[in-house]
Tab-separated table of C-alpha atoms in Angstrom:
chain	number	residue	atom	x	y	z
B	22	MET	CA	-9.306	-75.403	-29.735
B	23	LYS	CA	-8.698	-72.098	-31.520
B	24	SER	CA	-7.935	-73.333	-34.975
B	25	GLN	CA	-11.009	-73.218	-36.875
B	26	PRO	CA	-10.043	-75.538	-39.885
B	27	ILE	CA	-8.551	-78.400	-37.320
B	28	LYS	CA	-11.854	-77.999	-35.270
B	29	LEU	CA	-14.121	-78.328	-38.241
B	30	GLY	CA	-11.880	-81.419	-39.182
B	31	VAL	CA	-12.647	-83.112	-35.932
B	32	TYR	CA	-16.276	-82.398	-36.261
B	33	LYS	CA	-16.370	-83.971	-39.687
B	34	VAL	CA	-14.592	-87.153	-38.355
B	35	ILE	CA	-17.074	-87.515	-35.495
B	36	CYS	CA	-19.771	-87.018	-38.064
B	37	LEU	CA	-18.720	-89.621	-40.364
B	38	ALA	CA	-18.096	-92.056	-37.510
B	39	VAL	CA	-21.897	-91.386	-36.141
B	40	LYS	CA	-23.324	-91.568	-39.747
B	41	HIS	CA	-21.412	-94.370	-41.424
B	42	HIS	CA	-19.884	-96.534	-38.867
B	43	GLY	CA	-22.582	-96.851	-36.077
B	44	HIS	CA	-20.814	-94.504	-33.335
B	45	GLY	CA	-24.298	-92.890	-32.618
B	46	PRO	CA	-24.642	-94.364	-29.075
B	47	ALA	CA	-21.234	-93.638	-28.187
B	48	ALA	CA	-21.164	-90.412	-29.355
B	49	GLN	CA	-24.461	-89.628	-27.494
B	50	THR	CA	-23.031	-90.873	-24.089
B	51	ALA	CA	-19.831	-88.903	-24.559
B	52	ILE	CA	-21.715	-85.692	-25.447
B	53	ILE	CA	-24.029	-85.886	-22.389
B	54	GLN	CA	-21.147	-86.662	-20.098
B	55	SER	CA	-19.332	-83.620	-21.610
B	56	LEU	CA	-22.385	-81.353	-21.058
B	57	GLN	CA	-22.502	-82.752	-17.423
B	58	TYR	CA	-19.055	-82.387	-16.195
B	59	TYR	CA	-17.418	-79.879	-18.655
B	60	GLU	CA	-19.375	-76.563	-18.862
B	61	HIS	CA	-16.908	-75.055	-21.334
B	62	LEU	CA	-17.664	-78.012	-23.845
B	63	SER	CA	-21.399	-76.852	-24.331
B	64	GLU	CA	-20.649	-74.798	-27.371
B	65	PRO	CA	-18.220	-77.130	-29.318
B	66	MET	CA	-20.873	-80.069	-28.747
B	67	ALA	CA	-23.474	-77.743	-30.088
B	68	GLU	CA	-21.408	-76.973	-33.244
B	69	CYS	CA	-20.456	-80.461	-33.700
B	70	LEU	CA	-24.304	-81.524	-33.845
B	71	ASN	CA	-24.991	-78.541	-35.971
B	72	VAL	CA	-22.327	-79.799	-38.661
B	73	LEU	CA	-24.018	-83.291	-38.377
B	74	LEU	CA	-27.366	-81.665	-39.059
B	75	LYS	CA	-26.207	-79.311	-42.063
B	76	GLU	CA	-23.435	-81.127	-43.849
B	77	PHE	CA	-24.421	-84.777	-43.211
B	78	ASP	CA	-28.040	-84.520	-43.002
B	79	HIS	CA	-28.293	-86.602	-39.827
B	80	ALA	CA	-30.745	-85.244	-37.141
B	81	GLN	CA	-31.268	-88.197	-35.157
B	82	LEU	CA	-28.470	-87.793	-32.724
B	83	SER	CA	-29.472	-84.222	-32.038
B	84	GLU	CA	-33.110	-85.214	-31.416
B	85	GLU	CA	-31.928	-88.091	-29.040
B	86	ILE	CA	-29.462	-85.846	-27.182
B	87	LEU	CA	-32.426	-83.184	-26.477
B	88	ARG	CA	-34.580	-85.884	-25.322
B	89	GLU	CA	-31.807	-87.199	-22.907
B	90	ILE	CA	-31.265	-83.402	-21.752
B	91	LEU	CA	-34.978	-83.168	-20.906
B	92	LYS	CA	-34.802	-86.117	-18.498
B	93	ILE	CA	-31.572	-85.169	-16.735
B	94	PRO	CA	-32.057	-82.935	-13.644
B	95	ARG	CA	-31.251	-79.424	-14.316
B	96	SER	CA	-27.892	-78.920	-12.816
B	97	TYR	CA	-25.993	-75.506	-13.612
B	98	PRO	CA	-23.815	-77.148	-16.344
B	99	MET	CA	-26.839	-78.332	-17.978
B	100	ARG	CA	-28.339	-74.959	-17.806
B	101	MET	CA	-25.414	-73.425	-19.247
B	102	GLY	CA	-25.249	-75.826	-21.950
B	103	ILE	CA	-28.808	-74.911	-22.945
B	104	VAL	CA	-27.723	-71.251	-23.069
B	105	GLU	CA	-24.749	-72.024	-25.409
B	106	THR	CA	-26.863	-73.846	-27.565
B	107	ILE	CA	-29.488	-71.202	-27.700
B	108	GLY	CA	-26.777	-68.747	-28.653
B	109	CYS	CA	-25.570	-70.934	-31.446
B	110	LEU	CA	-29.057	-71.271	-32.935
B	111	ILE	CA	-29.371	-67.254	-32.753
B	112	ARG	CA	-26.043	-67.139	-34.530
B	113	GLU	CA	-27.316	-69.705	-37.074
B	114	LEU	CA	-30.453	-68.134	-37.803
B	115	ALA	CA	-29.165	-64.516	-38.156
B	116	CYS	CA	-26.483	-65.615	-40.586
B	117	SER	CA	-28.393	-67.947	-42.649
B	118	GLU	CA	-28.551	-67.300	-46.462
B	119	ASP	CA	-31.516	-69.584	-47.030
B	120	LEU	CA	-33.494	-67.571	-49.378
B	121	THR	CA	-36.304	-70.035	-49.104
B	122	SER	CA	-37.193	-69.337	-45.576
B	123	ASP	CA	-39.825	-66.627	-44.477
B	124	ALA	CA	-38.224	-63.463	-43.076
B	125	HIS	CA	-41.039	-62.927	-40.876
B	126	GLN	CA	-40.925	-66.461	-39.323
B	127	THR	CA	-37.118	-66.111	-38.956
B	128	GLN	CA	-37.456	-62.883	-36.992
B	129	LYS	CA	-40.284	-64.483	-34.783
B	130	GLN	CA	-37.946	-67.314	-33.878
B	131	LEU	CA	-35.035	-65.005	-33.090
B	132	ASN	CA	-37.320	-62.864	-30.775
B	133	GLY	CA	-38.521	-66.395	-29.091
B	134	LEU	CA	-34.671	-67.332	-28.703
B	135	TYR	CA	-33.503	-63.870	-27.407
B	136	ASP	CA	-36.405	-63.754	-24.890
B	137	LEU	CA	-35.368	-67.247	-23.381
B	138	LEU	CA	-31.700	-65.988	-22.970
B	139	LEU	CA	-33.120	-62.828	-21.356
B	140	GLN	CA	-35.149	-65.050	-18.783
B	141	ARG	CA	-32.047	-66.756	-18.062
B	142	THR	CA	-30.701	-63.519	-16.597
B	143	LEU	CA	-33.263	-63.942	-13.772
B	144	ASP	CA	-31.818	-67.514	-12.810
B	145	LEU	CA	-32.000	-67.539	-9.086
B	146	SER	CA	-30.222	-70.721	-8.770
B	147	ILE	CA	-27.757	-71.205	-6.065
B	148	SER	CA	-24.969	-71.030	-8.671
B	149	SER	CA	-24.286	-67.715	-10.578
B	150	TYR	CA	-22.684	-69.392	-13.248
B	151	VAL	CA	-25.675	-69.439	-15.596
B	152	ARG	CA	-26.236	-65.713	-15.266
B	153	SER	CA	-22.703	-65.013	-16.184
B	154	LYS	CA	-22.940	-67.434	-19.106
B	155	VAL	CA	-25.952	-65.647	-20.359
B	156	PHE	CA	-23.919	-62.110	-20.350
B	157	THR	CA	-21.087	-64.110	-22.021
B	158	VAL	CA	-23.164	-65.317	-24.890
B	159	LEU	CA	-24.962	-62.215	-25.342
B	160	SER	CA	-21.724	-60.256	-25.619
B	161	ARG	CA	-20.455	-62.535	-28.386
B	162	LEU	CA	-24.075	-62.154	-30.294
B	163	CYS	CA	-23.317	-58.381	-30.490
B	164	ASP	CA	-20.759	-58.978	-33.027
B	165	LEU	CA	-23.292	-60.267	-35.506
B	166	PRO	CA	-23.838	-58.524	-38.695
B	167	VAL	CA	-27.355	-58.390	-38.090
B	168	LYS	CA	-28.153	-55.760	-35.580
B	169	SER	CA	-31.549	-56.150	-33.876
B	170	PRO	CA	-32.298	-52.669	-32.109
B	171	LYS	CA	-35.381	-54.050	-29.960
B	172	GLN	CA	-33.334	-56.915	-28.779
B	173	ARG	CA	-30.379	-54.568	-28.115
B	174	LEU	CA	-32.431	-52.392	-25.872
B	175	ALA	CA	-33.933	-55.301	-23.700
B	176	ILE	CA	-30.214	-56.666	-23.462
B	177	THR	CA	-29.028	-52.963	-22.366
B	178	ARG	CA	-31.765	-53.051	-19.642
B	179	ALA	CA	-30.835	-56.626	-18.446
B	180	ALA	CA	-27.302	-55.643	-18.220
B	181	VAL	CA	-27.961	-52.504	-16.361
B	182	SER	CA	-30.181	-54.323	-13.794
B	183	ALA	CA	-27.427	-56.945	-13.292
B	184	LEU	CA	-25.142	-54.317	-11.923
B	185	GLU	CA	-26.875	-54.743	-8.796
B	186	ASP	CA	-26.375	-58.555	-8.687
B	187	LYS	CA	-24.366	-59.708	-5.448
B	188	VAL	CA	-21.945	-61.720	-7.154
B	189	ALA	CA	-18.964	-60.079	-8.585
B	190	GLY	CA	-18.847	-62.227	-11.483
B	191	VAL	CA	-22.027	-61.619	-12.903
B	192	ARG	CA	-21.602	-57.643	-12.423
B	193	ARG	CA	-18.277	-58.038	-14.185
B	194	ASN	CA	-19.773	-59.735	-17.202
B	195	ALA	CA	-22.513	-57.352	-17.106
B	196	ILE	CA	-20.095	-54.446	-17.449
B	197	SER	CA	-18.361	-56.304	-20.421
B	198	LEU	CA	-21.600	-56.521	-22.105
B	199	ILE	CA	-22.533	-53.064	-21.652
B	200	VAL	CA	-19.046	-52.202	-23.160
B	201	LYS	CA	-19.768	-54.502	-26.294
B	202	LEU	CA	-23.274	-52.909	-26.894
B	203	MET	CA	-21.411	-49.540	-27.144
B	204	VAL	CA	-18.507	-50.469	-28.832
B	205	THR	CA	-20.944	-52.468	-31.564
B	206	HIS	CA	-23.817	-49.867	-31.480
B	207	PRO	CA	-25.356	-49.381	-34.706
B	208	TYR	CA	-25.729	-45.647	-34.623
B	209	GLY	CA	-26.519	-45.070	-38.292
B	210	LEU	CA	-29.175	-47.843	-38.148
B	211	MET	CA	-30.696	-46.816	-35.064
B	212	HIS	CA	-30.402	-43.013	-34.971
B	213	GLY	CA	-29.135	-42.111	-38.459
B	214	GLY	CA	-25.814	-40.803	-36.670
B	215	LEU	CA	-22.447	-40.577	-37.998
B	216	LEU	CA	-19.214	-42.703	-37.004
B	217	GLY	CA	-15.506	-42.264	-36.951
B	218	MET	CA	-13.934	-39.526	-39.053
B	219	GLU	CA	-17.537	-38.415	-40.333
B	220	TRP	CA	-17.884	-36.845	-36.600
B	221	GLU	CA	-14.771	-34.798	-37.163
B	222	ASP	CA	-15.820	-33.592	-40.599
B	223	ARG	CA	-19.260	-32.548	-39.056
B	224	TYR	CA	-17.413	-30.739	-36.094
B	225	ARG	CA	-15.329	-28.738	-38.563
B	226	GLU	CA	-18.438	-27.799	-40.499
B	227	VAL	CA	-20.340	-26.581	-37.211
B	228	VAL	CA	-17.130	-24.459	-36.445
B	229	LYS	CA	-17.288	-22.779	-39.828
B	230	GLU	CA	-20.954	-22.226	-39.184
B	231	LEU	CA	-20.324	-20.629	-36.068
B	232	GLN	CA	-17.569	-18.398	-37.422
B	233	LYS	CA	-20.014	-17.298	-40.206
B	234	THR	CA	-22.713	-16.508	-37.365
B	235	GLU	CA	-20.059	-14.385	-35.540
B	236	LYS	CA	-19.418	-12.356	-38.598
B	237	TYR	CA	-23.094	-11.908	-39.284
B	238	HIS	CA	-23.716	-10.583	-35.552
B	239	GLY	CA	-20.735	-8.349	-35.790
B	240	ARG	CA	-22.262	-6.664	-38.877
B	241	GLY	CA	-25.384	-6.554	-37.071
B	242	ARG	CA	-24.012	-4.993	-33.897
B	243	THR	CA	-22.538	-2.236	-35.939
B	244	ARG	CA	-25.814	-1.334	-37.492
B	245	VAL	CA	-27.393	-1.394	-33.978
B	246	LEU	CA	-24.578	0.983	-32.815
B	247	GLN	CA	-25.507	3.303	-35.603
B	248	SER	CA	-28.968	3.390	-34.678
B	249	ARG	CA	-28.521	3.645	-31.016
B	250	GLY	CA	-28.565	7.321	-31.132
B	251	TRP	CA	-32.056	7.282	-32.214
B	252	ARG	CA	-33.452	3.817	-30.243
B	253	ARG	CA	-31.557	6.010	-26.841
B	254	ASP	CA	-33.314	9.578	-27.200
B	255	HIS	CA	-36.542	7.590	-27.269
B	256	LEU	CA	-35.571	5.486	-24.297
B	257	ASP	CA	-34.726	8.583	-22.328
B	258	MET	CA	-38.336	10.082	-22.913
B	259	VAL	CA	-39.871	6.567	-21.794
B	260	PHE	CA	-37.680	6.648	-18.813
B	261	ARG	CA	-38.876	10.195	-17.656
B	262	LYS	CA	-42.357	9.184	-18.225
B	263	LEU	CA	-41.928	6.231	-16.036
B	264	GLN	CA	-40.317	8.430	-13.510
B	265	GLU	CA	-43.280	10.708	-13.630
B	266	ALA	CA	-45.659	7.815	-13.126
B	267	ILE	CA	-43.761	6.709	-10.005
B	268	GLU	CA	-43.431	10.117	-8.426
B	269	HIS	CA	-47.074	10.953	-9.234
B	270	PRO	CA	-48.781	12.029	-5.983
B	271	CYS	CA	-51.779	9.927	-6.153
B	272	ARG	CA	-53.457	8.343	-3.100
B	273	SER	CA	-55.024	5.417	-4.893
B	274	ARG	CA	-54.024	1.906	-4.283
B	275	GLU	CA	-53.742	0.929	-7.914
B	276	ARG	CA	-50.843	3.128	-8.148
B	277	PHE	CA	-48.863	0.586	-6.231
B	278	ALA	CA	-49.230	-2.113	-9.308
B	279	LEU	CA	-48.336	0.758	-11.604
B	280	ALA	CA	-45.151	1.671	-9.637
B	281	GLU	CA	-44.258	-1.907	-9.456
B	282	GLN	CA	-44.456	-2.287	-13.199
B	283	ALA	CA	-42.654	0.960	-13.984
B	284	ILE	CA	-39.688	-0.067	-11.943
B	285	SER	CA	-39.544	-3.632	-13.453
B	286	THR	CA	-39.417	-1.672	-16.920
B	287	LEU	CA	-36.573	0.478	-15.709
B	288	TYR	CA	-34.432	-2.424	-14.740
B	289	ALA	CA	-35.239	-4.359	-17.847
B	290	LEU	CA	-34.573	-1.557	-20.226
B	291	GLY	CA	-32.028	0.735	-18.721
B	292	ASP	CA	-28.336	0.656	-18.876
B	293	GLN	CA	-28.056	1.991	-15.391
B	294	PRO	CA	-31.556	1.777	-13.777
B	295	GLU	CA	-30.185	2.350	-10.271
B	296	VAL	CA	-29.219	5.838	-11.063
B	297	LEU	CA	-32.915	6.790	-11.873
B	298	SER	CA	-34.154	4.590	-8.862
B	299	ASN	CA	-31.762	6.605	-6.789
B	300	THR	CA	-33.486	9.921	-7.823
B	301	VAL	CA	-36.885	8.470	-7.443
B	302	ILE	CA	-36.301	7.172	-3.912
B	303	LYS	CA	-34.876	10.534	-3.009
B	304	ILE	CA	-37.969	12.437	-4.184
B	305	LEU	CA	-40.300	10.078	-2.406
B	306	SER	CA	-38.397	10.271	0.726
B	307	ARG	CA	-38.440	14.150	0.775
B	308	ARG	CA	-42.101	14.174	0.107
B	309	ALA	CA	-42.861	11.595	2.963
B	310	PHE	CA	-40.867	13.355	5.411
B	311	ARG	CA	-41.212	16.799	4.480
B	312	ARG	CA	-42.230	19.382	7.227
B	313	ARG	CA	-45.719	20.252	7.491
B	314	GLU	CA	-47.371	23.134	9.295
B	315	ARG	CA	-50.597	22.433	11.237
B	316	LEU	CA	-53.060	25.270	12.723
B	317	VAL	CA	-52.733	25.515	16.757
B	318	PRO	CA	-55.758	27.252	18.484
B	319	SER	CA	-55.000	30.022	20.841
B	320	ALA	CA	-56.063	29.852	24.451
B	321	ALA	CA	-58.878	32.352	23.761
B	322	GLU	CA	-60.338	29.912	21.055
B	323	GLU	CA	-60.044	27.050	23.497
B	324	GLN	CA	-62.121	28.935	26.079
B	325	GLY	CA	-64.715	29.745	23.369
B	326	ALA	CA	-63.717	33.093	22.174
B	327	LEU	CA	-63.241	33.379	18.499
B	328	THR	CA	-60.508	36.053	18.146
B	329	GLY	CA	-59.647	34.952	14.545
B	330	ASN	CA	-55.872	34.601	15.477
B	331	THR	CA	-54.320	31.004	15.228
B	332	ALA	CA	-50.655	30.103	15.803
B	333	LYS	CA	-48.693	27.443	13.210
B	334	GLU	CA	-46.630	24.825	14.470
B	335	SER	CA	-44.042	22.701	12.742
B	336	ASP	CA	-45.043	18.930	12.412
B	337	ASP	CA	-42.216	16.314	11.833
B	338	THR	CA	-44.746	13.574	11.438
B	339	GLY	CA	-44.680	11.888	7.883
B	340	ASP	CA	-47.634	11.279	5.937
B	341	ALA	CA	-48.866	7.457	6.296
B	342	PHE	CA	-49.810	7.003	2.466
B	343	GLU	CA	-46.682	8.883	1.252
B	344	LEU	CA	-44.584	6.660	3.539
B	345	ASN	CA	-46.500	3.372	2.207
B	346	GLN	CA	-45.443	4.348	-1.602
B	347	LEU	CA	-41.698	5.011	-0.435
B	348	LEU	CA	-41.528	1.801	1.436
B	349	PHE	CA	-43.112	-0.148	-1.335
B	350	VAL	CA	-40.625	1.636	-4.247
B	351	VAL	CA	-37.715	0.813	-1.854
B	352	ASP	CA	-38.340	-3.032	-1.435
B	353	HIS	CA	-38.978	-3.500	-5.086
B	354	VAL	CA	-35.815	-1.745	-6.045
B	355	ALA	CA	-33.991	-3.859	-3.298
B	356	VAL	CA	-35.324	-7.063	-4.911
B	357	LYS	CA	-34.484	-5.734	-8.464
B	358	GLN	CA	-31.063	-4.966	-7.365
B	359	ILE	CA	-30.511	-8.637	-6.474
B	360	VAL	CA	-31.710	-9.743	-9.789
B	361	TYR	CA	-29.362	-6.969	-11.370
B	362	LEU	CA	-26.313	-8.849	-9.459
B	363	GLU	CA	-27.396	-12.138	-10.677
B	364	LEU	CA	-27.366	-10.899	-14.309
B	365	VAL	CA	-23.987	-9.128	-13.879
B	366	GLU	CA	-22.601	-12.449	-12.659
B	367	ARG	CA	-24.167	-14.415	-15.527
B	368	GLU	CA	-22.852	-11.660	-18.091
B	369	TRP	CA	-19.369	-12.105	-16.682
B	370	LYS	CA	-19.306	-15.751	-16.942
B	371	ARG	CA	-20.728	-15.811	-20.307
B	372	GLN	CA	-17.984	-13.567	-21.563
B	373	LYS	CA	-15.192	-15.472	-19.930
B	374	GLN	CA	-16.784	-18.643	-21.532
B	375	GLU	CA	-16.647	-16.961	-25.072
B	376	ASN	CA	-13.050	-16.007	-24.665
B	377	GLU	CA	-12.215	-19.567	-23.556
B	378	LEU	CA	-14.177	-21.106	-26.764
B	379	ALA	CA	-12.215	-18.378	-29.009
B	380	GLU	CA	-8.750	-19.605	-27.464
B	381	LYS	CA	-9.490	-23.205	-27.979
B	382	LEU	CA	-10.764	-22.667	-31.621
B	383	ALA	CA	-7.486	-20.758	-32.088
B	384	ARG	CA	-5.336	-23.438	-30.841
B	385	GLY	CA	-7.264	-26.306	-32.754
B	386	THR	CA	-6.890	-30.079	-31.648
B	387	GLY	CA	-3.103	-30.544	-30.871
B	388	ASN	CA	-1.240	-33.408	-29.426
B	389	ASP	CA	-1.241	-34.607	-25.731
B	390	ALA	CA	0.727	-31.338	-24.488
B	391	ALA	CA	-2.000	-29.294	-25.921
B	392	SER	CA	-4.659	-31.243	-24.270
B	393	LYS	CA	-2.940	-31.176	-20.941
B	394	ASP	CA	-2.700	-27.284	-21.284
B	395	GLY	CA	-6.288	-27.362	-22.058
B	396	GLU	CA	-7.059	-28.984	-18.881
B	397	GLU	CA	-5.080	-26.836	-16.927
B	398	LEU	CA	-6.962	-23.756	-18.408
B	399	ASP	CA	-10.261	-25.540	-17.683
B	400	GLN	CA	-9.215	-25.687	-13.928
B	401	VAL	CA	-8.208	-21.902	-14.039
B	402	ALA	CA	-11.472	-21.043	-15.573
B	403	GLY	CA	-13.245	-23.056	-12.857
B	404	ASN	CA	-11.312	-20.884	-10.284
B	405	ALA	CA	-12.078	-17.727	-12.171
B	406	GLU	CA	-15.923	-18.573	-12.062
B	407	ASP	CA	-15.753	-19.255	-8.441
B	408	GLU	CA	-14.007	-15.857	-7.986
B	409	ILE	CA	-16.927	-14.169	-9.888
B	410	GLY	CA	-19.610	-15.720	-7.780
B	411	ASP	CA	-17.644	-14.922	-4.503
B	412	ARG	CA	-17.201	-11.070	-5.612
B	413	ILE	CA	-20.906	-10.666	-6.641
B	414	ALA	CA	-21.884	-12.445	-3.269
B	415	THR	CA	-19.464	-10.081	-1.411
B	416	VAL	CA	-21.437	-7.138	-3.049
B	417	ARG	CA	-24.835	-8.656	-1.999
B	418	GLU	CA	-23.795	-9.256	1.371
B	419	THR	CA	-21.944	-6.297	2.400
B	420	GLU	CA	-22.846	-3.319	0.194
B	421	LEU	CA	-26.665	-3.145	-0.623
B	422	LEU	CA	-27.821	-3.053	2.715
B	423	TYR	CA	-24.426	-2.191	4.628
B	424	GLY	CA	-22.390	-0.115	2.269
B	425	PRO	CA	-21.337	3.619	3.199
B	426	ASP	CA	-22.535	4.569	-0.349
B	427	SER	CA	-25.769	2.573	-0.241
B	428	LEU	CA	-28.970	4.553	-0.370
B	429	LEU	CA	-30.927	1.207	0.558
B	430	ALA	CA	-28.986	0.991	3.921
B	431	LEU	CA	-30.911	3.995	5.048
B	432	TYR	CA	-34.343	2.022	5.200
B	433	GLY	CA	-33.238	-1.105	6.949
B	434	PRO	CA	-33.479	0.503	10.337
B	435	LEU	CA	-36.587	2.376	9.327
B	436	LEU	CA	-38.401	-0.886	8.464
B	437	VAL	CA	-37.288	-2.431	11.640
B	438	ARG	CA	-38.408	0.571	13.791
B	439	ILE	CA	-41.966	0.428	12.012
B	440	CYS	CA	-42.222	-3.383	12.318
B	441	GLY	CA	-41.113	-3.422	15.824
B	442	TRP	CA	-43.312	-0.690	17.331
B	443	PRO	CA	-47.017	-1.330	16.031
B	444	ASP	CA	-48.125	0.919	19.091
B	445	GLN	CA	-46.331	3.739	17.455
B	446	PHE	CA	-47.218	3.127	13.980
B	447	LYS	CA	-51.058	2.490	14.147
B	448	ASN	CA	-51.844	2.770	10.657
B	449	THR	CA	-53.073	-0.798	9.259
B	450	THR	CA	-52.024	-0.337	5.639
B	451	LEU	CA	-48.477	1.191	6.756
B	452	ARG	CA	-47.793	-1.995	8.930
B	453	ALA	CA	-48.610	-4.378	6.229
B	454	VAL	CA	-46.621	-2.417	3.588
B	455	ALA	CA	-43.666	-2.200	6.184
B	456	THR	CA	-43.835	-5.995	6.865
B	457	LEU	CA	-43.807	-6.831	3.249
B	458	SER	CA	-40.827	-4.571	2.566
B	459	PHE	CA	-38.997	-5.871	5.875
B	460	SER	CA	-39.717	-9.676	4.405
B	461	LYS	CA	-37.906	-8.650	1.058
B	462	PHE	CA	-35.156	-6.804	2.910
B	463	LEU	CA	-34.391	-10.234	4.621
B	464	CYS	CA	-34.156	-12.024	1.350
B	465	VAL	CA	-31.209	-9.552	0.271
B	466	SER	CA	-28.382	-10.043	2.653
B	467	SER	CA	-27.936	-12.973	5.094
B	468	GLN	CA	-26.268	-10.690	7.553
B	469	PHE	CA	-29.345	-8.432	7.718
B	470	CYS	CA	-31.595	-11.748	7.960
B	471	ASP	CA	-29.431	-13.128	10.879
B	472	ALA	CA	-29.824	-9.956	12.817
B	473	ASN	CA	-33.536	-9.372	12.151
B	474	HIS	CA	-35.368	-12.437	11.477
B	475	TYR	CA	-36.589	-12.855	14.876
B	476	LEU	CA	-38.805	-9.824	14.460
B	477	LEU	CA	-40.728	-11.779	11.630
B	478	PHE	CA	-41.850	-14.503	14.058
B	479	ARG	CA	-42.767	-11.935	16.411
B	480	ILE	CA	-44.996	-10.331	14.124
B	481	LEU	CA	-46.477	-13.689	12.973
B	482	GLU	CA	-47.186	-14.516	16.638
B	483	THR	CA	-48.532	-11.211	17.756
B	484	SER	CA	-50.339	-9.590	14.593
B	485	ARG	CA	-54.005	-9.967	14.443
B	486	ASP	CA	-54.086	-8.978	10.682
B	487	PRO	CA	-54.817	-12.096	8.670
B	488	ASN	CA	-53.220	-10.597	5.545
B	489	ILE	CA	-50.059	-9.712	7.342
B	490	ARG	CA	-49.801	-13.393	8.688
B	491	SER	CA	-50.482	-14.660	5.214
B	492	ASN	CA	-47.638	-12.626	3.696
B	493	ILE	CA	-45.317	-13.543	6.499
B	494	ALA	CA	-45.913	-17.348	5.954
B	495	ILE	CA	-45.074	-16.683	2.427
B	496	ALA	CA	-42.176	-14.731	3.054
B	497	LEU	CA	-40.689	-17.244	5.589
B	498	GLY	CA	-40.420	-19.677	2.734
B	499	ASP	CA	-38.610	-17.185	0.490
B	500	VAL	CA	-36.119	-16.461	3.116
B	501	ALA	CA	-35.351	-19.903	3.789
B	502	VAL	CA	-34.679	-20.521	-0.090
B	503	SER	CA	-32.709	-17.626	-0.355
B	504	PHE	CA	-30.388	-18.575	2.700
B	505	SER	CA	-30.204	-22.164	3.140
B	506	ARG	CA	-27.325	-21.967	5.524
B	507	SER	CA	-28.461	-19.106	7.590
B	508	SER	CA	-29.747	-19.418	11.154
B	509	MET	CA	-33.065	-18.650	9.475
B	510	ARG	CA	-33.270	-21.962	8.086
B	511	THR	CA	-32.974	-23.718	11.213
B	512	ALA	CA	-35.680	-21.583	12.986
B	513	MET	CA	-38.551	-22.702	10.510
B	514	SER	CA	-39.834	-25.854	8.960
B	515	CYS	CA	-41.857	-24.038	6.026
B	516	THR	CA	-40.726	-23.906	2.408
B	517	GLY	CA	-41.343	-21.589	-0.322
B	518	VAL	CA	-40.141	-20.208	-3.586
B	519	CYS	CA	-38.087	-17.054	-3.725
B	520	PRO	CA	-39.553	-14.446	-6.104
B	521	ILE	CA	-36.167	-13.450	-7.336
B	522	ARG	CA	-35.725	-14.213	-10.994
B	523	THR	CA	-33.293	-13.030	-13.756
B	524	TYR	CA	-33.537	-10.526	-16.589
B	525	ARG	CA	-30.829	-8.597	-18.445
B	526	ALA	CA	-27.160	-8.270	-17.350
B	527	LYS	CA	-25.919	-4.726	-16.579
B	528	PRO	CA	-22.795	-3.381	-14.826
B	529	PHE	CA	-23.366	-2.889	-11.211
B	530	ILE	CA	-23.173	0.563	-9.639
B	531	SER	CA	-24.242	1.020	-5.923
B	532	LEU	CA	-27.033	3.391	-5.002
B	533	ASN	CA	-25.358	6.625	-3.883
B	534	THR	CA	-26.843	8.636	-0.914
B	535	THR	CA	-25.450	11.899	-2.220
């Protein structure tokens, strides 16, 4: 019965018959049978008893029916009737305008009734109708003008848990309840939020603020460009000092840490740090492999006669400590070049996103056709991002260690030679530095890694130096993280954290060997 006036009129006829014409026992029997055999009549019966109590001041029939319900075995229609009754009580208490009642006591009653309903969501009886009915009643209670934030959170948790129920009807009603919770969510009450057109107004304000910020940054950029000539002369001087610090011919091991920090500074501040790194590597290479002359004793001196004459012989052997310095600088530059590429990729994507945002702001919010065009533009933008990533990956794979103009490509074979011939290169420090540099080169290119990773395992197996073995154990994890699909990944079980990080974005220029 959907007509409220007609339904209320029928309720009043029944109430008059019960109170004034002795139809109480008959009404009691009819209501109990309705609750037992017709589950959909539980709410109308509760409404009728509520009218009898409120408007006719007759509570006897309600009390008798409650006593009768307690005596009846709790079949699922009865449990569903109780659920409907609890829902009606909650609605009555929440909408009551009785000023004489205690608000704290009313809220306490509401909490208890909500707890009873939520307990029924865990009804594990054979029939699932009770659980479904609970979610239906809770959905209707969401329309109450009085919002109960704590109860809504508990109801949401119960509905989410019911999404895993085995019965499709329960899941369906739980989904309906979640939708109802979102539609009737009291944003302003719970979070101080905004609704409707207020969000659009706030969006327009934010857009205006962003435009003002862009203008401000534009003026700031002009000032920066004006002072750049000052802030560049000084940087050039700093770079010269850093280059001198890296190239300084000192045989102290502390110089390695200094060189590392100097290279990191170059890549953090320089516009084209690879150009200066190119120069430094060439200077260190010439120093490490320069021809040296050594004195060779004559035959008479070998027989004990000192004639004072000695011969000089050219020596092609490089100095071990200077070679250590060179390899250390080379591997750190290789890692920084990877960082460089990552930053270039990030910068290109950022510029693309800014251009897209500017285009969207220029178009504004249009009709469906404009939205469709925007979706197509987003798809094209996603493809453009993929192209950027593929381009950077290609540079990393084919240019850094294999490009014809890459200076770093000259040192991969050298590291393989030093690490693979320990009998020829016996200097302990040189082998340790070369192994560490070789490990970093494996992180640069998956092609280089696939071709040479077996050597790292062989060193781990045969080396007697605990420091070398420890560094290799860490390096294996770094390489595994760098190339998850490489054959290196399948050849090991350890994991690690790749030391490559990101700093600032600059345009990429390969290290030229000329």
